[in-house]
XYZ file of C-alpha atoms in Angstrom:
690
model
C 3.837 24.158 -3.787
C 4.472 20.800 -2.134
C 5.120 22.454 1.218
C 1.833 24.356 0.890
C -0.097 21.204 0.074
C 1.663 19.360 2.882
C 0.579 22.093 5.328
C -2.980 21.943 3.976
C -3.117 18.197 4.506
C -1.582 18.419 7.956
C -3.844 21.240 9.115
C -6.881 19.487 7.653
C -5.919 16.321 9.472
C -5.507 18.142 12.770
C -8.754 20.072 12.329
C -10.526 16.859 11.376
C -9.209 14.962 14.365
C -10.102 17.818 16.674
C -13.609 18.008 15.266
C -13.899 14.252 15.508
C -12.844 14.256 19.167
C -15.457 16.885 19.869
C -18.069 14.709 18.251
C -16.913 11.580 20.051
C -19.031 12.421 23.072
C -22.061 12.335 20.789
C -21.176 8.929 19.349
C -23.634 7.102 21.578
C -26.475 9.176 20.144
C -25.506 8.558 16.539
C -26.878 5.724 14.469
C -23.961 3.326 14.257
C -23.755 0.438 11.828
C -21.356 -2.252 13.039
C -19.825 -4.118 10.139
C -18.362 -7.584 10.466
C -14.565 -7.389 10.789
C -12.577 -8.301 7.691
C -9.516 -10.449 8.215
C -6.619 -8.995 6.224
C -4.650 -11.751 4.503
C -1.506 -9.693 3.858
C -1.259 -8.376 7.429
C -1.520 -10.255 10.709
C -4.692 -8.434 11.705
C -6.334 -11.119 13.792
C -10.039 -11.878 13.798
C -10.997 -8.267 14.625
C -9.404 -6.964 11.405
C -7.388 -4.270 13.210
C -3.817 -3.547 12.164
C -1.424 -0.628 12.607
C -0.397 -0.782 8.945
C -2.243 1.762 6.736
C -4.255 -0.227 4.208
C -6.969 -0.091 1.578
C -9.283 -2.851 0.412
C -10.885 -3.127 -3.018
C -13.492 -5.805 -3.582
C -16.986 -6.370 -4.924
C -18.575 -3.648 -7.031
C -15.891 -1.101 -6.130
C -13.221 -3.335 -7.657
C -15.369 -4.107 -10.700
C -15.987 -0.409 -11.442
C -12.335 0.585 -10.955
C -10.884 -2.471 -12.675
C -8.604 -1.226 -15.451
C -6.521 -3.334 -17.824
C -3.507 -3.156 -15.504
C -2.889 -3.440 -11.787
C -1.377 0.055 -11.573
C -4.316 1.586 -13.422
C -6.785 -0.137 -11.100
C -5.114 1.142 -7.929
C -4.137 4.630 -9.122
C -5.933 7.256 -7.044
C -6.023 5.376 -3.743
C -4.323 7.328 -0.918
C -0.578 7.345 -1.542
C -0.878 5.112 -4.637
C 0.045 6.167 -8.181
C 0.876 4.266 -11.386
C 4.153 3.955 -13.304
C 2.465 3.792 -16.710
C 4.101 2.654 -19.951
C 1.421 2.799 -22.622
C -1.651 0.629 -22.082
C -0.043 -2.769 -21.569
C 2.021 -2.075 -18.464
C 1.472 0.031 -15.346
C 3.236 -0.825 -12.102
C 1.856 0.523 -8.813
C 3.796 3.300 -7.064
C 3.310 3.547 -3.282
C 4.666 6.524 -1.342
C 7.090 7.308 -4.156
C 8.411 3.729 -4.427
C 7.832 1.131 -7.116
C 9.301 -2.277 -7.961
C 11.469 -3.776 -6.533
C 10.514 -1.852 -3.349
C 6.811 -2.623 -3.813
C 5.852 -6.305 -3.725
C 2.890 -7.652 -5.689
C 1.656 -11.014 -4.433
C -0.844 -13.631 -5.509
C -2.444 -14.662 -2.205
C 0.888 -14.206 -0.432
C 3.099 -15.731 -3.166
C 5.514 -13.762 -5.374
C 4.493 -13.438 -9.027
C 8.027 -14.091 -10.370
C 7.354 -12.153 -13.571
C 9.729 -9.527 -15.031
C 7.933 -6.378 -13.834
C 10.676 -5.521 -11.310
C 13.220 -5.145 -14.137
C 11.590 -2.491 -16.303
C 8.476 -0.282 -16.485
C 7.513 -1.739 -19.882
C 7.139 -5.223 -18.369
C 3.571 -6.003 -17.336
C 2.538 -7.109 -13.857
C 0.858 -10.461 -14.510
C -2.417 -9.763 -12.686
C -5.857 -9.761 -14.331
C -8.173 -7.414 -12.357
C -11.342 -9.002 -13.785
C -10.426 -12.357 -12.196
C -9.561 -10.799 -8.858
C -11.753 -11.232 -5.808
C -10.040 -8.667 -3.565
C -6.989 -6.416 -3.524
C -5.265 -5.499 -0.256
C -2.953 -2.493 -0.419
C -0.603 -2.072 2.553
C 1.324 1.195 2.650
C 4.691 1.415 4.374
C 7.403 -1.080 5.348
C 5.551 -3.017 8.090
C 5.240 -6.037 5.803
C 7.899 -8.384 7.167
C 6.026 -11.531 6.145
C 6.996 -10.867 2.544
C 10.520 -9.480 2.806
C 12.175 -6.389 4.190
C 12.638 -5.118 0.643
C 8.980 -4.082 0.419
C 9.679 -0.715 2.042
C 7.097 1.023 -0.143
C 4.312 -1.429 0.503
C 2.643 -4.689 -0.471
C -0.260 -5.412 -2.804
C -1.868 -8.775 -2.158
C -4.173 -9.972 -4.936
C -6.725 -12.588 -3.882
C -8.566 -14.731 -6.407
C -10.700 -17.864 -6.540
C -8.414 -20.037 -8.685
C -7.937 -22.438 -5.745
C -11.341 -23.073 -4.078
C -11.253 -22.650 -0.301
C -14.929 -23.388 0.413
C -17.443 -25.787 -1.084
C -19.961 -23.985 -3.308
C -23.527 -23.560 -2.119
C -25.588 -25.901 -4.226
C -24.146 -27.588 -7.293
C -22.117 -24.598 -8.512
C -21.368 -20.914 -7.984
C -19.698 -18.436 -10.286
C -19.834 -15.190 -12.220
C -19.745 -13.720 -15.705
C -18.736 -10.154 -16.574
C -18.496 -7.865 -19.590
C -16.973 -4.412 -19.815
C -15.899 -1.920 -22.445
C -14.185 1.448 -22.766
C -14.422 4.104 -25.463
C -10.899 5.536 -25.365
C -9.361 2.461 -27.006
C -12.466 0.601 -28.189
C -11.712 -1.822 -25.362
C -13.769 -4.993 -25.013
C -13.249 -7.404 -22.119
C -15.012 -10.478 -20.773
C -14.446 -12.826 -17.859
C -16.201 -15.810 -16.327
C -15.591 -18.369 -13.603
C -17.415 -21.297 -12.065
C -16.797 -23.480 -9.010
C -18.547 -26.838 -8.939
C -18.740 -29.812 -6.581
C -17.053 -33.084 -7.477
C -18.374 -35.205 -4.659
C -18.419 -34.506 -0.941
C -15.017 -32.843 -0.478
C -13.714 -31.959 -3.962
C -14.326 -28.623 -5.693
C -13.291 -27.674 -9.228
C -12.687 -24.093 -10.395
C -12.539 -23.028 -14.052
C -12.130 -19.387 -15.062
C -10.894 -17.217 -17.894
C -10.701 -13.661 -19.202
C -10.039 -11.972 -22.522
C -9.297 -8.327 -23.256
C -8.811 -6.478 -26.553
C -7.997 -2.761 -26.885
C -6.783 -0.615 -29.782
C -4.378 2.324 -29.534
C -5.903 4.792 -27.097
C -6.972 8.349 -27.814
C -5.185 11.311 -26.276
C -8.131 13.595 -25.696
C -11.816 13.077 -26.208
C -13.708 10.705 -28.490
C -12.437 11.900 -31.870
C -8.868 12.976 -31.173
C -5.724 11.280 -32.494
C -4.610 7.918 -31.201
C -1.221 7.266 -29.637
C 0.690 4.681 -31.688
C 1.742 1.411 -30.031
C -0.665 1.720 -27.079
C -2.832 -1.268 -27.985
C -3.057 -4.220 -25.599
C -4.408 -7.774 -25.796
C -4.565 -10.330 -23.003
C -5.846 -13.884 -22.499
C -6.030 -15.608 -19.110
C -7.232 -19.056 -18.085
C -6.927 -21.169 -14.951
C -7.993 -24.572 -13.686
C -8.043 -25.398 -9.969
C -8.942 -28.365 -7.810
C -9.244 -28.478 -3.994
C -9.967 -30.992 -1.279
C -12.009 -29.157 1.362
C -12.846 -30.435 4.824
C -14.246 -29.020 8.036
C -10.802 -28.036 9.328
C -9.152 -26.709 6.164
C -8.312 -27.283 2.531
C -5.483 -28.151 0.148
C -5.659 -27.187 -3.518
C -3.756 -26.841 -6.769
C -4.244 -24.448 -9.704
C -2.653 -24.049 -13.129
C -2.758 -20.560 -14.629
C -1.898 -19.614 -18.212
C -1.541 -16.044 -19.445
C -0.695 -14.578 -22.853
C -0.257 -10.863 -23.614
C 0.603 -8.774 -26.619
C 0.967 -5.020 -26.198
C 2.701 -2.142 -27.928
C 5.749 -0.271 -26.678
C 5.267 3.462 -27.266
C 8.294 5.712 -27.238
C 10.745 2.887 -27.977
C 13.759 4.252 -29.874
C 16.795 2.458 -31.302
C 18.598 5.728 -32.037
C 21.175 5.133 -29.306
C 21.480 1.357 -29.206
C 25.124 1.522 -30.394
C 26.210 3.887 -27.602
C 28.862 2.439 -25.289
C 30.520 3.743 -22.124
C 34.134 4.808 -22.088
C 34.910 5.178 -18.419
C 32.244 7.520 -17.094
C 31.313 8.967 -20.507
C 29.184 7.874 -23.446
C 30.597 7.233 -26.899
C 27.748 7.326 -29.400
C 29.825 7.425 -32.584
C 29.614 11.103 -33.379
C 26.347 12.211 -31.864
C 24.451 9.044 -31.234
C 21.354 9.348 -33.369
C 21.015 6.744 -36.115
C 17.560 7.789 -37.303
C 16.249 4.260 -36.965
C 12.808 4.298 -38.538
C 10.067 1.892 -37.425
C 7.813 0.512 -40.111
C 5.898 -1.312 -37.400
C 5.869 -0.360 -33.742
C 7.745 -2.739 -31.423
C 5.643 -4.887 -29.125
C 5.813 -7.455 -26.334
C 4.758 -11.084 -26.766
C 4.367 -12.493 -23.235
C 3.570 -15.986 -21.928
C 3.346 -16.953 -18.253
C 2.654 -20.472 -16.968
C 2.146 -20.788 -13.239
C 1.256 -23.572 -10.823
C 0.097 -22.657 -7.315
C -0.494 -24.803 -4.245
C -2.502 -23.336 -1.378
C -3.468 -25.000 1.848
C -4.705 -24.230 5.329
C -5.361 -26.388 8.370
C -7.238 -24.838 11.271
C -7.127 -27.645 13.831
C -3.998 -27.979 15.975
C -1.599 -30.573 14.615
C 0.771 -30.121 17.541
C 0.205 -28.512 20.935
C 0.161 -24.724 20.793
C -0.422 -24.394 17.032
C -3.798 -22.962 16.007
C -3.498 -22.732 12.224
C -0.984 -23.719 9.531
C -0.885 -22.078 6.089
C 0.978 -23.213 2.970
C 1.634 -21.211 -0.174
C 3.848 -22.627 -2.913
C 4.216 -21.718 -6.571
C 6.259 -22.438 -9.679
C 6.372 -19.896 -12.522
C 7.742 -20.202 -16.048
C 7.686 -16.716 -17.567
C 9.068 -15.401 -20.824
C 8.465 -12.482 -23.086
C 9.855 -11.431 -26.445
C 10.299 -7.810 -27.475
C 9.673 -7.855 -31.219
C 10.702 -5.143 -33.670
C 10.178 -5.222 -37.445
C 8.932 -8.790 -37.143
C 12.139 -10.011 -35.482
C 12.794 -10.884 -31.838
C 15.130 -8.189 -30.498
C 15.269 -9.313 -26.877
C 13.949 -12.202 -24.785
C 13.421 -12.090 -21.015
C 12.966 -15.330 -19.064
C 12.180 -15.823 -15.401
C 11.746 -19.296 -13.946
C 11.489 -20.112 -10.302
C 9.576 -21.416 -7.352
C 8.693 -20.188 -3.899
C 7.371 -21.913 -0.790
C 6.025 -20.258 2.333
C 4.840 -22.020 5.495
C 3.268 -20.067 8.365
C 1.951 -21.225 11.724
C -0.272 -19.224 14.058
C 0.238 -20.143 17.678
C -2.330 -20.145 20.445
C -2.167 -17.246 22.928
C 0.971 -17.488 25.023
C 1.256 -15.238 28.089
C -1.100 -12.834 26.338
C 0.817 -12.829 23.026
C -0.823 -13.792 19.733
C 1.275 -14.288 16.647
C 2.682 -16.340 13.831
C 6.046 -17.696 12.772
C 7.002 -18.521 9.214
C 9.675 -19.524 6.754
C 10.004 -18.572 3.098
C 12.259 -20.061 0.421
C 12.650 -18.764 -3.121
C 14.855 -19.990 -5.971
C 14.651 -18.325 -9.377
C 16.697 -17.835 -12.521
C 16.531 -14.709 -14.672
C 18.010 -14.561 -18.152
C 18.053 -12.194 -21.127
C 19.071 -12.599 -24.787
C 19.453 -10.122 -27.645
C 19.789 -6.351 -28.051
C 18.761 -5.520 -24.467
C 20.526 -8.416 -22.755
C 21.865 -6.065 -20.106
C 21.586 -8.550 -17.212
C 23.587 -11.800 -17.166
C 21.934 -15.120 -16.465
C 21.539 -14.991 -12.689
C 20.354 -17.431 -10.056
C 18.730 -15.793 -7.032
C 18.124 -17.803 -3.878
C 16.547 -16.416 -0.736
C 15.603 -17.922 2.582
C 13.819 -15.919 5.248
C 12.375 -16.583 8.697
C 9.972 -14.210 10.410
C 7.939 -13.717 13.562
C 5.000 -11.350 14.109
C 3.400 -10.895 17.540
C 0.582 -8.851 19.111
C -0.067 -8.126 22.756
C -3.160 -6.467 24.191
C -1.930 -4.246 27.022
C -5.468 -3.249 27.966
C -8.811 -2.699 26.261
C -7.553 0.426 24.525
C -3.866 -0.272 23.843
C -2.197 -2.938 21.731
C 1.471 -3.605 20.937
C 2.671 -5.165 17.673
C 6.213 -6.477 17.128
C 7.825 -8.162 14.139
C 11.220 -9.489 13.126
C 12.598 -11.060 9.967
C 15.997 -12.272 8.898
C 16.718 -13.321 5.354
C 19.778 -14.260 3.350
C 20.102 -13.800 -0.408
C 22.562 -15.409 -2.823
C 23.162 -13.996 -6.345
C 25.081 -16.335 -8.670
C 25.922 -15.571 -12.295
C 25.776 -18.491 -14.736
C 27.988 -18.837 -17.842
C 28.799 -15.136 -17.672
C 31.506 -14.171 -20.220
C 32.491 -11.232 -17.984
C 32.831 -13.501 -14.924
C 30.904 -11.105 -12.718
C 31.350 -12.110 -9.070
C 28.760 -13.921 -6.990
C 27.290 -11.921 -4.144
C 25.505 -12.859 -0.937
C 24.361 -10.910 2.076
C 21.948 -10.996 4.982
C 19.225 -8.534 5.882
C 17.480 -8.079 9.219
C 14.232 -6.175 9.587
C 12.376 -5.151 12.738
C 8.993 -3.520 13.235
C 7.041 -2.168 16.177
C 3.746 -0.381 16.546
C 1.408 0.917 19.220
C -2.278 0.793 18.387
C -4.433 2.970 20.650
C -8.230 3.181 20.674
C -8.869 6.112 23.052
C -12.644 6.048 22.490
C -14.977 3.803 20.562
C -14.515 4.314 16.801
C -11.072 5.932 16.989
C -7.716 4.380 16.201
C -4.318 6.043 16.574
C -1.216 4.103 15.573
C 2.475 4.909 15.842
C 4.876 2.620 13.978
C 8.666 2.405 14.056
C 10.326 0.162 11.491
C 13.796 -0.835 10.385
C 13.768 -2.713 7.086
C 16.758 -3.970 5.117
C 16.831 -4.786 1.410
C 19.372 -6.782 -0.579
C 20.258 -5.575 -4.104
C 18.301 -6.902 -7.071
C 20.268 -8.748 -9.786
C 19.692 -5.805 -12.136
C 21.081 -3.306 -9.619
C 24.073 -5.545 -9.018
C 25.117 -6.701 -12.483
C 23.485 -4.503 -15.166
C 25.627 -3.640 -18.148
C 24.057 -2.642 -21.431
C 21.455 -0.641 -23.328
C 17.965 -0.444 -21.823
C 15.690 1.072 -24.460
C 12.571 1.387 -22.301
C 14.319 3.806 -19.941
C 16.552 5.295 -22.680
C 19.686 4.461 -20.693
C 22.901 2.494 -20.692
C 22.901 0.810 -17.278
C 25.920 0.013 -15.113
C 25.502 -2.099 -11.977
C 26.831 -1.742 -8.443
C 29.637 -4.219 -9.080
C 33.095 -2.733 -9.572
C 34.123 -1.190 -12.888
C 36.128 -4.238 -13.889
C 32.859 -6.169 -14.101
C 30.350 -3.495 -15.183
C 31.176 0.078 -16.168
C 31.228 3.671 -15.027
C 34.902 4.093 -14.202
C 36.780 3.118 -11.019
C 35.985 6.485 -9.434
C 32.349 5.367 -9.244
C 33.019 2.147 -7.336
C 32.290 1.824 -3.652
C 31.755 -1.047 -1.200
C 28.281 -2.578 -1.515
C 26.217 -2.171 1.642
C 22.777 -3.382 2.664
C 20.061 -0.797 2.027
C 18.480 0.059 5.384
C 15.233 1.961 5.874
C 14.184 3.658 9.126
C 10.520 4.617 9.050
C 8.247 6.510 11.440
C 4.537 6.508 10.695
C 1.626 8.183 12.483
C -1.917 7.281 11.476
C -5.260 8.469 12.891
C -8.672 7.026 11.997
C -12.271 7.630 12.920
C -14.565 4.863 11.702
C -17.950 5.623 13.326
C -20.382 8.497 13.155
C -21.231 11.054 10.510
C -17.628 12.281 10.303
C -15.044 9.631 9.457
C -11.463 10.121 8.379
C -7.998 8.668 8.017
C -4.923 10.895 8.180
C -1.333 9.697 8.032
C 2.178 11.124 8.139
C 5.393 9.244 7.405
C 9.120 9.898 7.515
C 11.409 7.332 5.887
C 15.194 7.697 6.112
C 16.977 5.163 3.910
C 20.685 4.593 4.423
C 22.636 3.364 1.374
C 19.631 3.833 -0.903
C 20.255 2.261 -4.324
C 19.422 4.600 -7.199
C 20.405 5.227 -10.822
C 22.890 8.113 -10.891
C 23.425 9.864 -14.235
C 27.098 9.983 -15.244
C 26.765 11.339 -18.773
C 24.046 12.283 -21.240
C 23.800 12.540 -25.034
C 20.548 14.244 -26.022
C 17.882 12.221 -24.138
C 20.068 9.128 -23.714
C 21.820 8.705 -20.345
C 24.664 6.652 -18.919
C 23.585 5.595 -15.435
C 25.439 3.904 -12.612
C 23.583 2.205 -9.769
C 24.913 3.992 -6.721
C 24.253 4.072 -2.988
C 23.590 7.216 -0.993
C 21.362 8.226 1.904
C 17.844 9.348 1.018
C 14.766 10.702 2.805
C 11.090 10.298 1.909
C 8.476 12.444 3.670
C 4.787 12.438 2.960
C 1.178 12.645 4.085
C -2.152 11.079 3.123
C -5.640 12.220 4.032
C -9.248 11.228 3.392
C -12.139 12.869 5.261
C -15.778 11.891 4.768
C -18.989 13.420 6.117
C -22.241 11.478 5.815
C -25.158 13.893 5.554
C -27.807 11.194 5.262
C -28.004 7.458 4.680
C -27.835 8.121 0.944
C -25.369 11.043 0.695
C -21.775 11.747 1.751
C -18.969 14.089 0.722
C -15.229 13.642 1.036
C -11.910 15.465 0.786
C -8.769 13.542 -0.107
C -5.138 14.118 -1.018
C -1.563 12.916 -0.742
C 1.955 14.252 -1.051
C 5.451 12.775 -1.021
C 8.942 14.125 -1.480
C 12.041 11.998 -2.056
C 15.542 13.447 -1.982
C 19.140 12.441 -1.371
C 21.023 13.644 1.688
C 22.468 16.565 -0.319
C 18.849 17.681 -0.986
C 19.022 16.543 -4.625
C 15.554 15.413 -5.693
C 15.031 11.826 -6.762
C 13.419 11.181 -10.164
C 9.805 10.298 -10.964
C 8.398 11.247 -7.569
C 4.601 11.584 -7.867
C 3.100 15.055 -7.956
C 0.831 16.255 -5.124
C -2.912 15.573 -5.353
C -5.879 17.205 -3.646
C -9.545 16.623 -4.423
C -13.198 16.496 -3.364
C -15.952 13.992 -4.048
C -19.649 13.262 -3.575
C -21.006 9.719 -3.070
C -24.580 8.503 -2.998
C -26.405 5.225 -2.452
C -30.156 4.729 -2.727
C -32.109 1.500 -3.218
C -29.378 -0.327 -5.106
C -28.210 2.754 -7.027
C -24.668 3.846 -6.214
C -23.001 6.907 -7.708
C -20.021 9.172 -7.196
C -18.447 12.293 -8.632
C -14.827 13.235 -7.886
C -12.702 16.207 -8.884
C -9.056 16.509 -7.997
C -6.051 18.580 -8.920
C -2.731 16.962 -9.756
C -0.238 19.757 -9.178
C 2.723 20.518 -11.393
C 5.871 18.673 -10.372
C 8.546 21.323 -9.862
C 10.881 19.390 -7.567
C 13.033 17.794 -10.234
C 15.999 15.475 -10.404
C 18.920 16.838 -12.462
C 17.906 15.030 -15.675
C 14.166 15.679 -15.370
C 11.793 18.171 -16.972
C 8.860 19.884 -15.324
C 5.484 18.147 -15.650
C 2.468 20.439 -15.910
C -0.459 20.048 -13.529
C -3.917 18.972 -14.622
C -7.490 18.660 -13.353
C -9.309 15.332 -13.415
C -13.073 14.872 -13.191
C -14.625 11.424 -12.935
C -18.152 10.152 -12.313
C -19.760 6.738 -12.046
C -23.215 5.252 -11.641
C -23.916 1.655 -10.655
C -27.020 -0.408 -9.968
C -27.508 -3.777 -8.264
C -30.714 -5.725 -8.773
C -32.224 -9.186 -8.979
C -32.535 -11.889 -6.359
C -29.857 -11.297 -3.696
C -28.483 -8.450 -5.871
C -26.930 -10.950 -8.236
C -26.852 -8.507 -11.173
C -24.796 -5.311 -11.284
C -24.227 -2.745 -14.019
C -22.169 0.433 -14.087
C -21.282 3.422 -16.242
C -18.106 5.391 -15.476
C -16.509 8.450 -17.026
C -12.846 9.369 -16.560
C -10.961 12.535 -17.487
C -14.298 14.102 -18.376
C -12.722 17.532 -18.821
C -10.631 16.177 -21.695
C -7.314 17.253 -20.167
C -4.023 16.244 -21.736
C -2.362 14.346 -18.898
C 1.376 13.832 -18.437
C 2.269 11.344 -15.716
C 5.434 12.373 -13.869
C 6.006 8.871 -12.449
C 6.261 7.436 -15.971
C 9.497 7.078 -17.964
C 7.425 8.432 -20.878
C 6.349 11.546 -18.980
C 7.559 13.919 -21.698
C 6.736 11.871 -24.792
C 3.536 9.825 -24.343
C 0.387 11.374 -22.789
C -2.147 9.385 -20.790
C -5.584 8.369 -22.177
C -8.071 11.181 -22.780
C -11.786 11.544 -22.032
C -13.447 8.135 -21.883
C -16.484 6.165 -20.792
C -16.516 2.634 -19.360
C -19.529 0.365 -18.964
C -19.883 -3.090 -17.490
C -22.251 -5.882 -16.496
C -21.614 -8.594 -13.902
C -23.788 -11.595 -13.025
C -23.203 -13.772 -9.973
C -24.813 -17.150 -9.477
């Protein structure tokens, strides 16, 4: 089935591009609307907004209508983007079959330093209702933020640090939204006010409450332990001048959410060599009187600054991003703290854009990160570990002629992993990683863009991949790290030298941005040498003994979106994506997203904006050895929004999801066989800007 869908996407892309080329000659006769270019913060796009990296932007009303309780839920459905859901409180984004730690989530270019890279039940600490814009970059051409982001980068931009003085005495917003599937109620507000000539103060906050969600429809049963509560607040202050700004913000976040599917039946299982010993079968019939839940607190300080006048000859702009995060969460069962996760650290990034030099435009930067991760209790499967990283990078663009542009990038980073007070005396580990990127961006005719990218990205192992040893209830596994058997587990026959994971990616992307017919079609091939993955050594019922192992892997995929505008108020679109991930022996990798293909209708008329979309998520039949087949399903969604008032300052929307009432099983989730996704639901919201 995947091959058939892949062929459909490829043929559709070729037919679309051919039809578009035929229409190109008519472009001068078409009514063209030239939009102001948008500078992409997460990519060095320049003032014209053009970049070879495939990307999506969500902002304004589109972001408000899509904004779910989690980052993954908000982005799910964009080309090549899925969600690694774990109930309602946590959903990490999955890009081209990769998720954390191969997908980086940033707050205006700075790492979040939460615990979401460790486990799917750990929330990404982003509040969509306080977000101004989300930039989603697909593929590994993201060297500014580390070669490890081979899946992509999500840059979340907010207003917590003011960058411009407000017009008048103050500007801000207030928003309300609700959802039927979990009786969700959410509110957010923010205001920026002047404190004199050059000082601006920002205050904002958000609150969200949701019960256990329903499986199917308005009156069906609820899924236990899928409730979620969240409180966010921030206070920011900036000095803003004609040539730049410098600002500071403090952000406080508290979450409580249930953990569906959590089982303690196998918590006493231990490895004996490469086999599990579960004491005569493993199951202990541990009964929960109260569902386990997460109690999360994150305190974060961010410094952001930018200076746009040259401080030294040749420098056009200097940017500073620095942050300190103090994160902890408890996993609580039967009223007692079972496990505590702590992550404390800071990161500083300084970038400088230079003035054109022999036709080259670019930036150079340095990044330093120092963090400490620690766990206590039942799931303390990672020792207290210090991680330090320093990276330097350079990104350059050269305009060969009016139609052709060359992009080059390079990054070298070094990582140090150091265990602290480890009773097993696991060894320290350090290594370097060098990443290179290149791309040709060709605009053969006005409104067309063809890009070819070649990338080599290296990734150092995460502390979890290196040192894990212990029970991990969220994934129903006993984890063993890359380190030799004497320090972790799995048996000496499973030990091998640790090598740097290296990705070689080829990407081809074609866009048409003007005229009645617009489209974006992309193909990618990603060969990853020494790919780090969790190999199953033994299994007792649903509980597995896994060993982080390195082997070569290949990811192939395609993404397509075609739109035809019939009139100023009506357009239709076709969209889809597919990805396959397998080891060199053709063994499928786990939790690879199923293929999607769909159609949609969009309309806009006098402030009224609506859309209807139907798409098929195909059954996932390409399975890893320990996986089960996930059935396909059909999803129908529709939304209606309206902007009104002076300068369109008011907006309201009504949105329906899963309107067919399908029971949805998400193959990318660790709960794919036990916890279904939310059923039929309606969302409504109101936003006021002033």
